[in-house]
XYZ file of C-alpha atoms in Angstrom:
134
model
C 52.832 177.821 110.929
C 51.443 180.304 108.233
C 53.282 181.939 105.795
C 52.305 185.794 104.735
C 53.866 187.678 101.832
C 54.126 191.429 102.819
C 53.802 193.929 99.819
C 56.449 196.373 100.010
C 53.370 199.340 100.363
C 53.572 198.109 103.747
C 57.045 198.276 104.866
C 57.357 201.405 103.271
C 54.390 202.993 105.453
C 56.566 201.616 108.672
C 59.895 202.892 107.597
C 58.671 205.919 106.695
C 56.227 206.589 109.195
C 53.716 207.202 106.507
C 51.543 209.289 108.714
C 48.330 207.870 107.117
C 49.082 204.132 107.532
C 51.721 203.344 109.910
C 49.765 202.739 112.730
C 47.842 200.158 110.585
C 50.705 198.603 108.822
C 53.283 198.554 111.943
C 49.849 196.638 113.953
C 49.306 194.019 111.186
C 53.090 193.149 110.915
C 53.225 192.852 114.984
C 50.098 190.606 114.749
C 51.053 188.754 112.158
C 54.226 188.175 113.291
C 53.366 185.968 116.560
C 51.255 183.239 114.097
C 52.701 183.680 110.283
C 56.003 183.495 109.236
C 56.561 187.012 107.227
C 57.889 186.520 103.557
C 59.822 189.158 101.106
C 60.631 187.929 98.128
C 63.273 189.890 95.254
C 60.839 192.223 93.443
C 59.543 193.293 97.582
C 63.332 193.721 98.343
C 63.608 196.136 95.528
C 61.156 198.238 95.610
C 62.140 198.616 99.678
C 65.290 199.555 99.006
C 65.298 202.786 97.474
C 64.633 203.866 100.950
C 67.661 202.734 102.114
C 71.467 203.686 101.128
C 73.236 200.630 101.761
C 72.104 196.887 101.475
C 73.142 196.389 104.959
C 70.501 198.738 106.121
C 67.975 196.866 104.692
C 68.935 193.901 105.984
C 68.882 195.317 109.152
C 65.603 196.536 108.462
C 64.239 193.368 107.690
C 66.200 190.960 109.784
C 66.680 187.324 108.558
C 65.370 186.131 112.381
C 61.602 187.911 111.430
C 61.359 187.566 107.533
C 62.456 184.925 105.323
C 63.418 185.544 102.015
C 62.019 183.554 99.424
C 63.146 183.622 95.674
C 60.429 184.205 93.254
C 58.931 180.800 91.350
C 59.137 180.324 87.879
C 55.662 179.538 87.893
C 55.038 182.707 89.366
C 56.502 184.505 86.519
C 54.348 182.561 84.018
C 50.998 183.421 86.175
C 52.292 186.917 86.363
C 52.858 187.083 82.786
C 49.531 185.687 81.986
C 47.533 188.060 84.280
C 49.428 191.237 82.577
C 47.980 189.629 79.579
C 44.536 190.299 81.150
C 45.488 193.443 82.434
C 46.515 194.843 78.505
C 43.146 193.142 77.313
C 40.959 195.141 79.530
C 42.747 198.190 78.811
C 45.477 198.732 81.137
C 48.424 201.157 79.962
C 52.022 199.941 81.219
C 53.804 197.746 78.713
C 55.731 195.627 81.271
C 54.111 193.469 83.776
C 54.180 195.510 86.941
C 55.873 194.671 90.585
C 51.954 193.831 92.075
C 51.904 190.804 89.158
C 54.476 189.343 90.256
C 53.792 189.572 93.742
C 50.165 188.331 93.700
C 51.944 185.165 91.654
C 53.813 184.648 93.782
C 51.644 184.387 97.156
C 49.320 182.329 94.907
C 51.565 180.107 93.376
C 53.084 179.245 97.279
C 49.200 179.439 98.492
C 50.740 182.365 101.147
C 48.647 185.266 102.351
C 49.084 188.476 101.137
C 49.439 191.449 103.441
C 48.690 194.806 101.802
C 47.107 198.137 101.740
C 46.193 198.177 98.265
C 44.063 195.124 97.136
C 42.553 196.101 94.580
C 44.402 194.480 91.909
C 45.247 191.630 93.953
C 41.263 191.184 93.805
C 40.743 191.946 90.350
C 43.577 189.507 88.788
C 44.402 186.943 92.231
C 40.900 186.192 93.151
C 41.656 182.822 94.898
C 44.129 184.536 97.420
C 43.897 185.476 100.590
C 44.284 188.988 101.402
C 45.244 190.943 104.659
C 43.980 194.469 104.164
C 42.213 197.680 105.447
C-alpha cells in the first residue's frame, strides 16, 4: 500500500471547518484513506496542535489506527536545508528554513505523496514529488 504525507494546511481546513476548503480537504483524506496509508510526521504534529489544548486531543484527532507517525529523516533535514539555500538565493526573506522545507524533504526523501492545498513551493523546490492538490 501507498504512503501519503498530509501537510498540516489540510488538517487544519477539516478541524476547523475552513469554510473554503473543507469539503475538499475532508474528500481527499476519505479517498485517500481506503488506498494510502496517511503519514504526519513532528513538524505536521506541531503546527496542528495549536488548535488543540491538550496533546490528547490531538491524538484523538489523528488516531494512531488512520495515521502513522513517522519521525523526520536526517536526510530530510539536509535536503531541507539545502533547498532553503535556494530559497535565500532567489530572494526569499525568512532566515530559518520554513515548516513546508522540511515537509517536502521529507515526502521526497521516503518517495511518499504529498497531500496539500498549497503546492506551490512544493513545485518550485520538490519537483520530483508527487503532489495531491486542488
Amino acid at each position: 500500500m501507498s504512503a501519503t504525507l498530509v501537510d498540516s494546511n489540510v488538517l487544519l481546513d477539516v478541524f476547523t471547518e475552513d469554510p473554503t476548503w473543507y469539503a475538499w480537504s475532508a474528500r481527499m483524506l476519505e479517498t485517500l484513506a481506503e488506498s494510502s496509508v496517511l503519514v504526519v510526521n513532528p513538524i505536521i504534529f506541531a503546527e496542528v496542535s495549536v488548535r488543540f489544548e491538550r496533546i490528547e486531543e490531538l491524538d484523538d484527532a489523528l488516531p494512531a489506527t488512520h495515521f502513522r507517525r513517522d519521525p523526520l529523516p536526517l536526510e530530510a533535514g539536509f535536503l531541507a536545508g539545502k533547498c532553503f539555500v535556494d530559497y535565500r538565493r532567489r530572494g526569499g526573506a525568512r532566515h530559518a528554513p520554513l515548516p513546508d522545507f522540511y515537509i517536502g524533504a521529507h515526502a521526497a526523501v521516503r518517495s511518499l505523496a504529498l497531500l496539500t492545498r498549497d503546492p506551490a513551493r512544493y513545485r518550485t523546490y520538490f519537483p520530483s514529488l508527487t503532489l495531491i492538490a486542488p
